[in-house]
């Protein structure tokens, strides 16, 4: 049997303008800008990480901002419909007002007994804030000087909602490979949770008649699950192979080791190790303050920096 993931590690999406992207996720959502590097596979593109104060796994939403050369994506089957963060149960009014002040159109609804605030970022990426008592279980580290009061800060991921043409093939990978269990249904939505049952352990599937989605600005690139070690990655690679799927990796991503596989429904799954983490090349207090590169790209720093678009890091004190 393969290992069971404890839940989500990070979610990576494609943005347009890097400045607008960072200003929204720090200034509006109050996430910390924990890492500024480049896409290892396309060094002319930034790779931004936003998370809690320390960039704890399970809190990080990351972006490849394609800038002016980016084409718009089209949502459809095989993509992430919503990425959801946890908020405390008594923070709904605070967040509804804050999002309105930052120009986001917010819809409030209920799902599985929890209040859900739905909205989109400046590029159209669909987001949710879910008010749940599970926020009290979160291991997210508050940002002491952030723009959002500590009692209302986002508490890491609640879940992702994946849209697929049919439940069966994707469900088989979730349950047989990653260790998720189906725990609830609501209309066209199925909910899954890992036995670990922590705050980042939930995932929803919905079926869609839409054609296969097209990757581009405003879409999620991949969803990453957590592994404890490279040895676990190797075990998952074998489990994917048992289902006739070829996984690539492990690949050194500097801050974690990663394994990639596109599941039958079309969603790109990554499994990433907990460590070594973001403090390997910056002190925690200085996270995100400079452009950092992995050792194998340092010789190309001058060319890389010259190729990147103009960008002013968000105010480290949080700004509003």
Short mmCIF file of C-alpha atoms in Angstrom, two decimals:
data_model
loop_
_atom_site.label_atom_id
_atom_site.label_comp_id
_atom_site.label_asym_id
_atom_site.label_seq_id
_atom_site.Cartn_x
_atom_site.Cartn_y
_atom_site.Cartn_z
CA UNK A 1 0.00 0.00 0.00
CA UNK A 2 1.28 3.50 -0.81
CA UNK A 3 1.54 6.13 1.94
CA UNK A 4 -1.46 8.32 2.77
CA UNK A 5 -0.97 12.03 2.26
CA UNK A 6 -2.00 14.26 5.17
CA UNK A 7 -3.46 16.71 2.66
CA UNK A 8 -2.65 19.75 0.57
CA UNK A 9 0.88 21.14 0.32
CA UNK A 10 0.42 24.04 -2.12
CA UNK A 11 -1.55 25.18 -5.15
CA UNK A 12 0.14 26.80 -8.16
CA UNK A 13 -1.72 29.06 -10.60
CA UNK A 14 -0.95 31.31 -13.58
CA UNK A 15 -1.28 35.07 -13.15
CA UNK A 16 -0.92 37.99 -15.50
CA UNK A 17 0.77 41.13 -14.17
CA UNK A 18 3.17 40.25 -11.32
CA UNK A 19 2.62 43.54 -9.52
CA UNK A 20 -1.16 43.26 -9.45
CA UNK A 21 -0.83 39.65 -8.34
CA UNK A 22 1.41 40.42 -5.38
CA UNK A 23 -0.50 43.53 -4.36
CA UNK A 24 -3.76 41.57 -4.17
CA UNK A 25 -2.53 38.53 -2.27
CA UNK A 26 -0.59 40.58 0.25
CA UNK A 27 -2.61 43.80 0.41
CA UNK A 28 -6.10 42.31 0.17
CA UNK A 29 -5.81 38.74 1.45
CA UNK A 30 -3.06 39.43 3.96
CA UNK A 31 -0.84 36.54 2.92
CA UNK A 32 2.88 37.01 3.37
CA UNK A 33 5.12 37.20 0.31
CA UNK A 34 7.36 34.36 1.43
CA UNK A 35 9.45 33.66 -1.67
CA UNK A 36 10.43 35.39 -4.90
CA UNK A 37 12.24 33.13 -7.32
CA UNK A 38 11.79 31.98 -10.93
CA UNK A 39 10.08 29.11 -12.66
CA UNK A 40 12.87 26.52 -12.89
CA UNK A 41 11.50 25.39 -16.26
CA UNK A 42 11.07 28.93 -17.65
CA UNK A 43 13.58 31.24 -16.00
CA UNK A 44 12.13 34.35 -17.70
CA UNK A 45 9.05 33.96 -15.48
CA UNK A 46 8.83 34.76 -11.77
CA UNK A 47 7.60 32.19 -9.29
CA UNK A 48 5.88 33.85 -6.33
CA UNK A 49 4.86 32.12 -3.10
CA UNK A 50 2.26 33.53 -0.70
CA UNK A 51 1.51 31.88 2.63
CA UNK A 52 1.58 32.24 6.37
CA UNK A 53 4.46 33.93 8.21
CA UNK A 54 6.84 30.98 7.72
CA UNK A 55 5.46 29.56 4.47
CA UNK A 56 4.18 26.45 6.25
CA UNK A 57 3.13 23.62 3.91
CA UNK A 58 -0.64 23.71 3.53
CA UNK A 59 -0.76 27.54 3.42
CA UNK A 60 1.03 28.43 0.17
CA UNK A 61 -0.65 29.66 -3.00
CA UNK A 62 2.03 30.12 -5.66
CA UNK A 63 2.01 31.81 -9.05
CA UNK A 64 3.75 31.94 -12.38
CA UNK A 65 2.95 35.54 -13.48
CA UNK A 66 3.22 35.43 -17.26
CA UNK A 67 2.91 39.19 -17.69
CA UNK A 68 2.26 40.71 -21.10
CA UNK A 69 3.19 37.52 -22.98
CA UNK A 70 0.55 35.49 -21.15
CA UNK A 71 -2.51 34.14 -22.93
CA UNK A 72 -5.83 33.82 -21.13
CA UNK A 73 -6.84 30.37 -20.00
CA UNK A 74 -10.29 28.81 -20.32
CA UNK A 75 -11.85 26.98 -17.40
CA UNK A 76 -13.15 23.50 -18.10
CA UNK A 77 -12.88 19.83 -17.23
CA UNK A 78 -9.59 18.74 -15.72
CA UNK A 79 -9.05 21.97 -13.79
CA UNK A 80 -9.40 23.42 -10.32
CA UNK A 81 -12.72 25.23 -9.93
CA UNK A 82 -12.03 26.84 -6.53
CA UNK A 83 -9.12 27.10 -4.14
CA UNK A 84 -10.45 27.56 -0.61
CA UNK A 85 -8.82 28.99 2.51
CA UNK A 86 -9.94 28.47 6.09
CA UNK A 87 -11.12 31.42 8.15
CA UNK A 88 -12.42 31.44 11.74
CA UNK A 89 -16.15 30.99 12.10
CA UNK A 90 -16.59 34.55 13.43
CA UNK A 91 -14.59 36.23 10.63
CA UNK A 92 -17.21 36.15 7.86
CA UNK A 93 -18.35 39.76 8.23
CA UNK A 94 -14.77 41.02 8.47
CA UNK A 95 -13.80 39.30 5.22
CA UNK A 96 -16.95 40.20 3.31
CA UNK A 97 -16.32 43.86 4.09
CA UNK A 98 -12.57 43.69 3.41
CA UNK A 99 -13.01 42.00 0.05
CA UNK A 100 -15.65 44.56 -0.94
CA UNK A 101 -13.25 47.36 -0.03
CA UNK A 102 -10.64 45.80 -2.34
CA UNK A 103 -13.05 45.66 -5.25
CA UNK A 104 -13.93 41.94 -5.17
CA UNK A 105 -17.49 40.84 -5.89
CA UNK A 106 -18.41 38.40 -3.12
CA UNK A 107 -21.14 35.77 -3.06
CA UNK A 108 -22.08 34.13 0.23
CA UNK A 109 -23.47 30.60 0.36
CA UNK A 110 -23.57 27.53 2.59
CA UNK A 111 -21.94 24.16 1.97
CA UNK A 112 -21.85 21.16 4.30
CA UNK A 113 -22.94 23.45 7.13
CA UNK A 114 -20.16 26.02 6.63
CA UNK A 115 -20.44 29.61 5.35
CA UNK A 116 -18.57 30.10 2.07
CA UNK A 117 -17.46 33.43 0.58
CA UNK A 118 -16.80 33.12 -3.17
CA UNK A 119 -14.85 35.70 -5.20
CA UNK A 120 -12.11 35.96 -7.83
CA UNK A 121 -8.66 37.50 -7.89
CA UNK A 122 -7.69 40.17 -10.47
CA UNK A 123 -6.95 37.48 -13.09
CA UNK A 124 -10.22 35.62 -12.57
CA UNK A 125 -8.89 32.75 -10.47
CA UNK A 126 -11.80 31.47 -8.38
CA UNK A 127 -11.25 31.59 -4.63
CA UNK A 128 -13.24 30.78 -1.52
CA UNK A 129 -12.98 31.59 2.16
CA UNK A 130 -14.70 28.92 4.25
CA UNK A 131 -15.65 29.72 7.83
CA UNK A 132 -15.19 26.56 9.86
CA UNK A 133 -14.39 25.43 13.37
CA UNK A 134 -11.53 23.49 11.75
CA UNK A 135 -9.67 26.79 11.59
CA UNK A 136 -8.84 26.23 15.27
CA UNK A 137 -6.85 23.13 14.26
CA UNK A 138 -4.68 25.01 11.78
CA UNK A 139 -0.91 25.02 12.11
CA UNK A 140 -0.64 28.29 10.18
CA UNK A 141 1.76 30.76 11.81
CA UNK A 142 0.27 34.29 12.16
CA UNK A 143 2.07 37.19 10.46
CA UNK A 144 2.71 39.59 13.37
CA UNK A 145 2.96 42.74 11.23
CA UNK A 146 0.58 41.77 8.44
CA UNK A 147 -2.26 43.92 7.11
CA UNK A 148 -4.94 41.61 8.54
CA UNK A 149 -5.39 41.32 12.33
CA UNK A 150 -4.10 37.99 13.62
CA UNK A 151 -7.55 36.84 14.74
CA UNK A 152 -8.88 37.14 11.16
CA UNK A 153 -5.87 35.94 9.14
CA UNK A 154 -6.28 33.08 6.68
CA UNK A 155 -5.50 29.75 8.35
CA UNK A 156 -4.15 27.82 5.39
CA UNK A 157 -6.10 25.76 2.92
CA UNK A 158 -9.50 24.32 3.58
CA UNK A 159 -9.78 22.46 0.28
CA UNK A 160 -9.68 22.56 -3.49
CA UNK A 161 -12.62 21.77 -5.77
CA UNK A 162 -11.65 19.87 -8.91
CA UNK A 163 -13.94 19.77 -11.96
CA UNK A 164 -13.89 16.53 -13.98
CA UNK A 165 -16.04 14.94 -16.69
CA UNK A 166 -16.82 11.93 -14.48
CA UNK A 167 -16.07 11.08 -10.86
CA UNK A 168 -14.79 7.51 -11.22
CA UNK A 169 -11.28 7.80 -12.74
CA UNK A 170 -10.20 10.69 -10.52
CA UNK A 171 -11.80 9.18 -7.43
CA UNK A 172 -9.80 5.99 -7.98
CA UNK A 173 -6.53 7.94 -7.83
CA UNK A 174 -7.62 9.90 -4.76
CA UNK A 175 -8.61 6.77 -2.84
CA UNK A 176 -6.25 4.07 -4.15
CA UNK A 177 -3.09 6.15 -4.53
CA UNK A 178 -3.32 9.18 -2.21
CA UNK A 179 -5.40 7.60 0.56
CA UNK A 180 -8.44 9.90 0.52
CA UNK A 181 -11.83 8.60 1.63
CA UNK A 182 -15.23 9.78 0.38
CA UNK A 183 -16.96 11.32 3.41
CA UNK A 184 -19.98 13.27 2.09
CA UNK A 185 -22.08 14.18 -0.95
CA UNK A 186 -24.16 17.27 -1.70
CA UNK A 187 -25.90 17.39 -5.07
CA UNK A 188 -23.25 17.17 -7.78
CA UNK A 189 -20.42 17.48 -5.24
CA UNK A 190 -18.47 14.70 -3.55
CA UNK A 191 -16.22 15.43 -0.58
CA UNK A 192 -13.08 13.48 0.30
CA UNK A 193 -10.80 13.65 3.32
CA UNK A 194 -7.60 11.92 4.32
CA UNK A 195 -7.61 9.80 7.51
CA UNK A 196 -5.19 12.31 9.04
CA UNK A 197 -8.18 14.64 9.20
CA UNK A 198 -6.19 17.84 9.65
CA UNK A 199 -7.19 21.31 8.49
CA UNK A 200 -5.79 20.86 4.95
CA UNK A 201 -7.10 17.34 4.39
CA UNK A 202 -10.26 18.07 2.37
CA UNK A 203 -10.84 17.86 -1.39
CA UNK A 204 -14.07 18.14 -3.38
CA UNK A 205 -14.93 16.77 -6.83
CA UNK A 206 -17.67 18.12 -9.08
CA UNK A 207 -18.69 16.87 -12.51
CA UNK A 208 -18.88 19.23 -15.48
CA UNK A 209 -20.07 18.99 -19.08
CA UNK A 210 -17.57 21.65 -20.11
CA UNK A 211 -14.85 20.70 -22.60
CA UNK A 212 -11.29 20.20 -21.39
CA UNK A 213 -9.98 23.43 -19.93
CA UNK A 214 -7.14 25.38 -21.52
CA UNK A 215 -4.16 26.39 -19.42
CA UNK A 216 -3.40 30.10 -19.25
CA UNK A 217 -3.73 33.24 -17.17
CA UNK A 218 -6.53 32.86 -14.66
CA UNK A 219 -6.28 29.09 -14.24
CA UNK A 220 -4.65 26.75 -11.75
CA UNK A 221 -1.57 24.94 -13.07
CA UNK A 222 -1.40 22.13 -10.51
CA UNK A 223 -2.41 20.96 -7.04
CA UNK A 224 0.24 19.60 -4.68
CA UNK A 225 -0.17 17.11 -1.86
CA UNK A 226 2.17 16.58 1.09
CA UNK A 227 4.79 13.85 1.52
CA UNK A 228 7.15 13.34 4.44
CA UNK A 229 10.15 12.11 2.46
CA UNK A 230 11.63 11.24 -0.92
CA UNK A 231 11.13 7.58 -0.03
CA UNK A 232 7.38 8.25 0.07
CA UNK A 233 7.61 9.87 -3.36
CA UNK A 234 9.15 6.68 -4.73
CA UNK A 235 6.33 4.63 -3.20
CA UNK A 236 3.74 6.90 -4.82
CA UNK A 237 5.54 6.63 -8.15
CA UNK A 238 5.04 2.87 -7.99
CA UNK A 239 1.39 3.30 -6.98
CA UNK A 240 0.77 5.54 -10.01
CA UNK A 241 2.44 2.93 -12.22
CA UNK A 242 0.09 0.28 -10.82
CA UNK A 243 -2.74 2.41 -12.27
CA UNK A 244 -1.03 2.70 -15.63
CA UNK A 245 0.19 6.26 -15.03
CA UNK A 246 3.72 7.56 -15.52
CA UNK A 247 4.97 10.00 -12.89
CA UNK A 248 8.00 12.27 -13.34
CA UNK A 249 10.43 12.84 -10.52
CA UNK A 250 11.51 13.14 -7.85
CA UNK A 251 12.64 16.61 -8.95
CA UNK A 252 14.60 19.00 -6.75
CA UNK A 253 12.60 22.22 -6.35
CA UNK A 254 15.06 23.66 -3.79
CA UNK A 255 12.43 24.03 -1.04
CA UNK A 256 10.98 20.55 -1.50
CA UNK A 257 11.32 17.46 -3.69
CA UNK A 258 8.45 16.86 -6.09
CA UNK A 259 6.71 14.11 -8.03
CA UNK A 260 4.29 14.96 -10.88
CA UNK A 261 1.52 12.98 -12.53
CA UNK A 262 -1.54 13.99 -14.55
CA UNK A 263 -4.49 12.01 -13.20
CA UNK A 264 -7.04 10.53 -15.66
CA UNK A 265 -9.47 13.44 -15.25
CA UNK A 266 -6.82 15.86 -16.51
CA UNK A 267 -5.68 17.58 -13.30
CA UNK A 268 -1.92 17.79 -12.80
CA UNK A 269 -1.08 16.39 -9.36
CA UNK A 270 2.18 17.10 -7.58
CA UNK A 271 3.33 15.43 -4.38
CA UNK A 272 5.89 17.54 -2.49
CA UNK A 273 7.97 16.87 0.59
CA UNK A 274 7.55 18.91 3.77
CA UNK A 275 11.13 20.15 3.68
CA UNK A 276 13.65 21.53 3.62
CA UNK A 277 11.43 24.63 3.52
CA UNK A 278 11.84 28.30 2.65
CA UNK A 279 14.43 29.17 5.31
CA UNK A 280 17.23 27.33 3.48
CA UNK A 281 18.26 30.49 1.60
CA UNK A 282 16.68 33.35 3.61
CA UNK A 283 16.11 34.02 7.29
CA UNK A 284 12.44 33.74 8.26
CA UNK A 285 12.33 37.46 9.04
CA UNK A 286 13.59 38.26 5.51
CA UNK A 287 11.47 35.85 3.46
CA UNK A 288 10.50 37.26 0.07
CA UNK A 289 12.73 40.33 0.36
CA UNK A 290 15.03 39.46 -2.56
CA UNK A 291 15.18 37.38 -5.71
CA UNK A 292 16.60 33.99 -4.75
CA UNK A 293 17.80 31.38 -7.21
CA UNK A 294 18.78 27.74 -6.78
CA UNK A 295 22.50 27.05 -6.96
CA UNK A 296 22.27 25.66 -10.49
CA UNK A 297 20.91 28.98 -11.80
CA UNK A 298 23.21 31.40 -9.96
CA UNK A 299 25.69 31.62 -12.85
CA UNK A 300 22.85 32.97 -14.99
CA UNK A 301 21.62 35.55 -12.46
CA UNK A 302 22.51 38.65 -14.50
CA UNK A 303 20.70 37.38 -17.60
CA UNK A 304 17.73 36.16 -15.57
CA UNK A 305 17.29 39.45 -13.73
CA UNK A 306 17.52 41.38 -17.00
CA UNK A 307 14.78 39.24 -18.56
CA UNK A 308 12.25 39.63 -15.73
CA UNK A 309 9.57 42.35 -15.76
CA UNK A 310 9.73 45.37 -13.47
CA UNK A 311 8.42 44.53 -10.02
CA UNK A 312 8.27 46.23 -6.63
CA UNK A 313 7.96 43.77 -3.72
CA UNK A 314 4.91 44.34 -1.49
CA UNK A 315 5.48 46.45 1.61
CA UNK A 316 7.06 44.01 4.12
CA UNK A 317 4.98 45.56 6.91
CA UNK A 318 1.87 44.42 5.08
CA UNK A 319 0.55 47.67 3.71
CA UNK A 320 -3.13 47.99 2.83
#
